[in-house]
XYZ file of N, CA, C and O in Angstrom:
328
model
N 0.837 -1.180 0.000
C 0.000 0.000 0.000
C 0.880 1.241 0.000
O 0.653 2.277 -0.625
N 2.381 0.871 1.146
C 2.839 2.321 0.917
C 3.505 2.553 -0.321
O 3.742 3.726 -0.607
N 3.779 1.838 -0.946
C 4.775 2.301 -2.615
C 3.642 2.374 -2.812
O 3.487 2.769 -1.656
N 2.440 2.368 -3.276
C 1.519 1.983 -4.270
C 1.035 3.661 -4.229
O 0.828 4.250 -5.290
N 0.912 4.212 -3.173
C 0.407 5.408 -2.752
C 1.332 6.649 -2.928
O 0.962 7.789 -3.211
N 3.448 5.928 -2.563
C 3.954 7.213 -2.641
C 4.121 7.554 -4.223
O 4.196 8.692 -4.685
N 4.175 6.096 -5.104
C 4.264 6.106 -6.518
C 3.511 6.636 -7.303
O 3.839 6.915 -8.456
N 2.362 6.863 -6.794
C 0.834 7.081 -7.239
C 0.762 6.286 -8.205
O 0.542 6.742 -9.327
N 0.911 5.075 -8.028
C -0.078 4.177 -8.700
C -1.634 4.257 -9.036
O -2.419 3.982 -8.128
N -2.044 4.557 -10.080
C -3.699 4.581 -9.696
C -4.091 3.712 -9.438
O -4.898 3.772 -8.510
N -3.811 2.302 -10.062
C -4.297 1.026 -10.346
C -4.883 0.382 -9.081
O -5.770 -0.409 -8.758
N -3.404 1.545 -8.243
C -3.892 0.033 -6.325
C -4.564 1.349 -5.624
O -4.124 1.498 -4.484
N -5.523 2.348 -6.013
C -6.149 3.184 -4.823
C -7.295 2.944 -4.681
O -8.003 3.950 -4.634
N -7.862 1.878 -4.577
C -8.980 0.879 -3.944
C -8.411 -0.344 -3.400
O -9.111 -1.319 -3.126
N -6.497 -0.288 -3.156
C -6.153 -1.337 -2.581
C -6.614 -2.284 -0.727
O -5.927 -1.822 0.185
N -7.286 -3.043 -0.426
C -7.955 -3.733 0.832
C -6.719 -3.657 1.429
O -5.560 -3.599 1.019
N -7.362 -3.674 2.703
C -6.239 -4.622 3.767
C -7.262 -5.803 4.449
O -8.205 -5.309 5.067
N -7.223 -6.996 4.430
C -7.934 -7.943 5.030
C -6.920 -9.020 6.305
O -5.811 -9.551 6.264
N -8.111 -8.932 7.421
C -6.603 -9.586 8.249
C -7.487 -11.290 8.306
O -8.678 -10.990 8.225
N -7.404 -12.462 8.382
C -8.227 -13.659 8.808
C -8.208 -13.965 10.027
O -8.822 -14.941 10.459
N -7.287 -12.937 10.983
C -7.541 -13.204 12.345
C -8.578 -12.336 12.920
O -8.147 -11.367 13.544
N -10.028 -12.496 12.834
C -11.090 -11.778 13.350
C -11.108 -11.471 15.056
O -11.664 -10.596 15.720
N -10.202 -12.654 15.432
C -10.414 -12.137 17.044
C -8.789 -11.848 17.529
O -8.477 -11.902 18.718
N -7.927 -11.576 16.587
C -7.181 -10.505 17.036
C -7.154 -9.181 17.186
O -7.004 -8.354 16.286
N -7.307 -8.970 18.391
C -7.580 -7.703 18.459
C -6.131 -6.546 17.981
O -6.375 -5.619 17.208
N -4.885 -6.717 18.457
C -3.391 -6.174 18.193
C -3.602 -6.522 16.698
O -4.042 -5.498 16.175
N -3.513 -7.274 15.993
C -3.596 -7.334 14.716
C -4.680 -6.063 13.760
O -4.246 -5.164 13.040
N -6.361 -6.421 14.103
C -6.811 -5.786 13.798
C -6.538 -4.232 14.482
O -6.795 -3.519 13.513
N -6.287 -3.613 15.229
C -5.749 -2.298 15.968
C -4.910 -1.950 14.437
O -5.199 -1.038 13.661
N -3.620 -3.136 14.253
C -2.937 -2.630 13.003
C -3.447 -1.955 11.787
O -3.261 -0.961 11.084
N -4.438 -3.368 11.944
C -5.369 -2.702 10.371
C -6.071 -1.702 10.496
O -5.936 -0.956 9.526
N -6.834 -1.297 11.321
C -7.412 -0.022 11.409
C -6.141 1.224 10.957
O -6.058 2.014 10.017
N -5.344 0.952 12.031
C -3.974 2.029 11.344
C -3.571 1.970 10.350
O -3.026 3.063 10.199
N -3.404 1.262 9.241
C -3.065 1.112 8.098
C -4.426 1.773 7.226
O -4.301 2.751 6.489
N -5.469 1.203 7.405
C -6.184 1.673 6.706
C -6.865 2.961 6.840
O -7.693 3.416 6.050
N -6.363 3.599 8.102
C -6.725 5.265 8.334
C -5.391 5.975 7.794
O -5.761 7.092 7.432
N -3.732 5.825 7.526
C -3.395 5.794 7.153
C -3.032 6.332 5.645
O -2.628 7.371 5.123
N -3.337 5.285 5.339
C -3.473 5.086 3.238
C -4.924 5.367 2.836
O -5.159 5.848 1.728
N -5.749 5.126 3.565
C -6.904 5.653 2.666
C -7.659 4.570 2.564
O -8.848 4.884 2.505
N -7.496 3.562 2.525
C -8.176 2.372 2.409
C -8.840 1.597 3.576
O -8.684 1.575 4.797
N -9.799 0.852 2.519
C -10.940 0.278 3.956
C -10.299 -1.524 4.273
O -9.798 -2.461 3.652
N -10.743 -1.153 5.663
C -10.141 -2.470 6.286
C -11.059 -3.724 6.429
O -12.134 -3.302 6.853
N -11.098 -4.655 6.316
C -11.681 -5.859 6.049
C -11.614 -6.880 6.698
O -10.642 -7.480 6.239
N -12.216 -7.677 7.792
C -12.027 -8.820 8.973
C -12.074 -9.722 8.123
O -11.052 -10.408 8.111
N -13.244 -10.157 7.024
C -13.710 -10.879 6.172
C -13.346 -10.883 4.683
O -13.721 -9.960 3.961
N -12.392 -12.230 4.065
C -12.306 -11.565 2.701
C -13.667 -11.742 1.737
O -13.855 -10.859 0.899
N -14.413 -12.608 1.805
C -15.768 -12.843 1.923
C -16.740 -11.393 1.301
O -17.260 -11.067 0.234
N -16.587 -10.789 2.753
C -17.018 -9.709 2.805
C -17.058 -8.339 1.618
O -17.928 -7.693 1.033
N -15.208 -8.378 1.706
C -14.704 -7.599 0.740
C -15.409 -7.900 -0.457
O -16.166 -7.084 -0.982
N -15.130 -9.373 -1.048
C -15.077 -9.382 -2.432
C -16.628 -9.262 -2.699
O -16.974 -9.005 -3.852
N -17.762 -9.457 -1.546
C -19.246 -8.867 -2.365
C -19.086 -7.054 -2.424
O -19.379 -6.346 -3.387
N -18.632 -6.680 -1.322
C -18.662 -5.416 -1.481
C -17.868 -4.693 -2.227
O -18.267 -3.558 -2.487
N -16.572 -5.119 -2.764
C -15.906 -4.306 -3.521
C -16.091 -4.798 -5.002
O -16.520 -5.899 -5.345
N -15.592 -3.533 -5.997
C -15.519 -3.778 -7.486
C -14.053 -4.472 -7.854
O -13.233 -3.672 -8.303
N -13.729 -5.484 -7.760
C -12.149 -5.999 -7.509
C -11.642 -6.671 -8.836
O -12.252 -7.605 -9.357
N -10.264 -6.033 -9.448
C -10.110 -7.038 -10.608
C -9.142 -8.415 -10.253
O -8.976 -9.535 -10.737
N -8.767 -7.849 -9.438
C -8.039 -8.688 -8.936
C -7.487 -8.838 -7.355
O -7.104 -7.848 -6.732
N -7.493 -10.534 -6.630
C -6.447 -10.290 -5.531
C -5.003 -10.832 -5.642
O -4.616 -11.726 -6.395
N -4.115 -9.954 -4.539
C -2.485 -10.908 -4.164
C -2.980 -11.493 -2.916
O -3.489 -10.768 -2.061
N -2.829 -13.134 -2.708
C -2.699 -13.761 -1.431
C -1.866 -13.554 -1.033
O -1.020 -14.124 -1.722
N -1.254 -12.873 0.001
C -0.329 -12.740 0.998
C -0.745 -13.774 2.029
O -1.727 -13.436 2.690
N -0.381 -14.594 2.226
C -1.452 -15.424 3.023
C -0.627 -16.811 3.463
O 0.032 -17.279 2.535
N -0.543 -17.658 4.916
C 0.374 -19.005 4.810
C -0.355 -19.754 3.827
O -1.528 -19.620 3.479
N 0.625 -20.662 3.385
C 0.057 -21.810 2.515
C -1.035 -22.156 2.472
O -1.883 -22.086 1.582
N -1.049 -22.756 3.978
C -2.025 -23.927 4.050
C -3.917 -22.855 3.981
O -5.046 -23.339 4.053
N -3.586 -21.671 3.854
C -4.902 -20.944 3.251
C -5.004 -20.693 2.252
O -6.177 -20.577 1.898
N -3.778 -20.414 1.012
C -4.145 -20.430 -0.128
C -5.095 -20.531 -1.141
O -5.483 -19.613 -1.863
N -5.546 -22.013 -1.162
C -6.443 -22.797 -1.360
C -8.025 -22.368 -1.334
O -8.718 -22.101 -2.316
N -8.338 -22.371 -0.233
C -9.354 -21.687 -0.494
C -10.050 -20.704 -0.302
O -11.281 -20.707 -0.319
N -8.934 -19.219 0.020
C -9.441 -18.066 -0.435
C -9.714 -17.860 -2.031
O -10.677 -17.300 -2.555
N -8.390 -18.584 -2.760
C -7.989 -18.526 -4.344
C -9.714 -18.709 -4.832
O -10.448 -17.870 -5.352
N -10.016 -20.197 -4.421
C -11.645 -20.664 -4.420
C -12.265 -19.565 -4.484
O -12.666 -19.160 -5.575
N -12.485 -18.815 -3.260
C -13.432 -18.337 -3.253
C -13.297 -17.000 -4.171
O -14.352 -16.662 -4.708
N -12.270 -16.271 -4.407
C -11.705 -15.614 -5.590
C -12.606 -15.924 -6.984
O -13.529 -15.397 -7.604
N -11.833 -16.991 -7.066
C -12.560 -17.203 -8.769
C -14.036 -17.557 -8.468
O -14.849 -16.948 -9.163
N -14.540 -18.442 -7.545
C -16.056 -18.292 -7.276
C -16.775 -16.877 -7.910
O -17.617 -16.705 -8.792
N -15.847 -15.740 -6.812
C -16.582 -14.334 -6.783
C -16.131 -13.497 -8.484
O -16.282 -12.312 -8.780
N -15.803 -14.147 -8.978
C -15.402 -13.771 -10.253
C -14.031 -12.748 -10.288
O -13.873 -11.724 -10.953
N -13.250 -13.302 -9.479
C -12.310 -12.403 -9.401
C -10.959 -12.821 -9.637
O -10.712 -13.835 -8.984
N -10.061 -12.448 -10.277
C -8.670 -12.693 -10.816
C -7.848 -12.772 -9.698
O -7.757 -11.824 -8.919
N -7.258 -13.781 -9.550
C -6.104 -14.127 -8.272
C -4.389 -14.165 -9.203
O -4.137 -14.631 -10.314
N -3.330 -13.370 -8.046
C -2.487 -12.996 -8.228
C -1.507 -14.131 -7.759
O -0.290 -13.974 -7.855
């Protein structure tokens, strides 16, 4: 998010932040800061995101063993995985 913003990328200024730890609270605290930050909205749920946002695409940043089936639910939601 921060190159994407100091570069002015246009491409990433609807870029998410999504965390999958919903009951971290120190984690999510982060994301709130990040996403007050940069400008962007923060996301507990990727779920969530991908009904609510217009998305061409995601990057999984994500351990392995989740890969799988966020990617799923990606192309489910009609959306291009990175």
């Amino acid at each position: 998010i921060k190159i994407a913003k100091e570069n002015n990328f246009d491409y990433f200024t609807t870029t998410l932040s999504v965390s999958p730890h919903k009951n971290s609270e120190w984690l999510n605290k982060i994301g709130e800061s990040l996403s007050e930050k940069y400008g962007v909205k923060y996301y507990t749920d990727y779920n969530e995101m991908f009904k609510a946002e217009r998305l061409d695409a995601v990057h999984l940043c994500l351990p392995h063993f989740i890969h799988t089936s966020v990617a799923i639910d990606a192309f489910n939601a009609g959306i291009n995985v990175l």
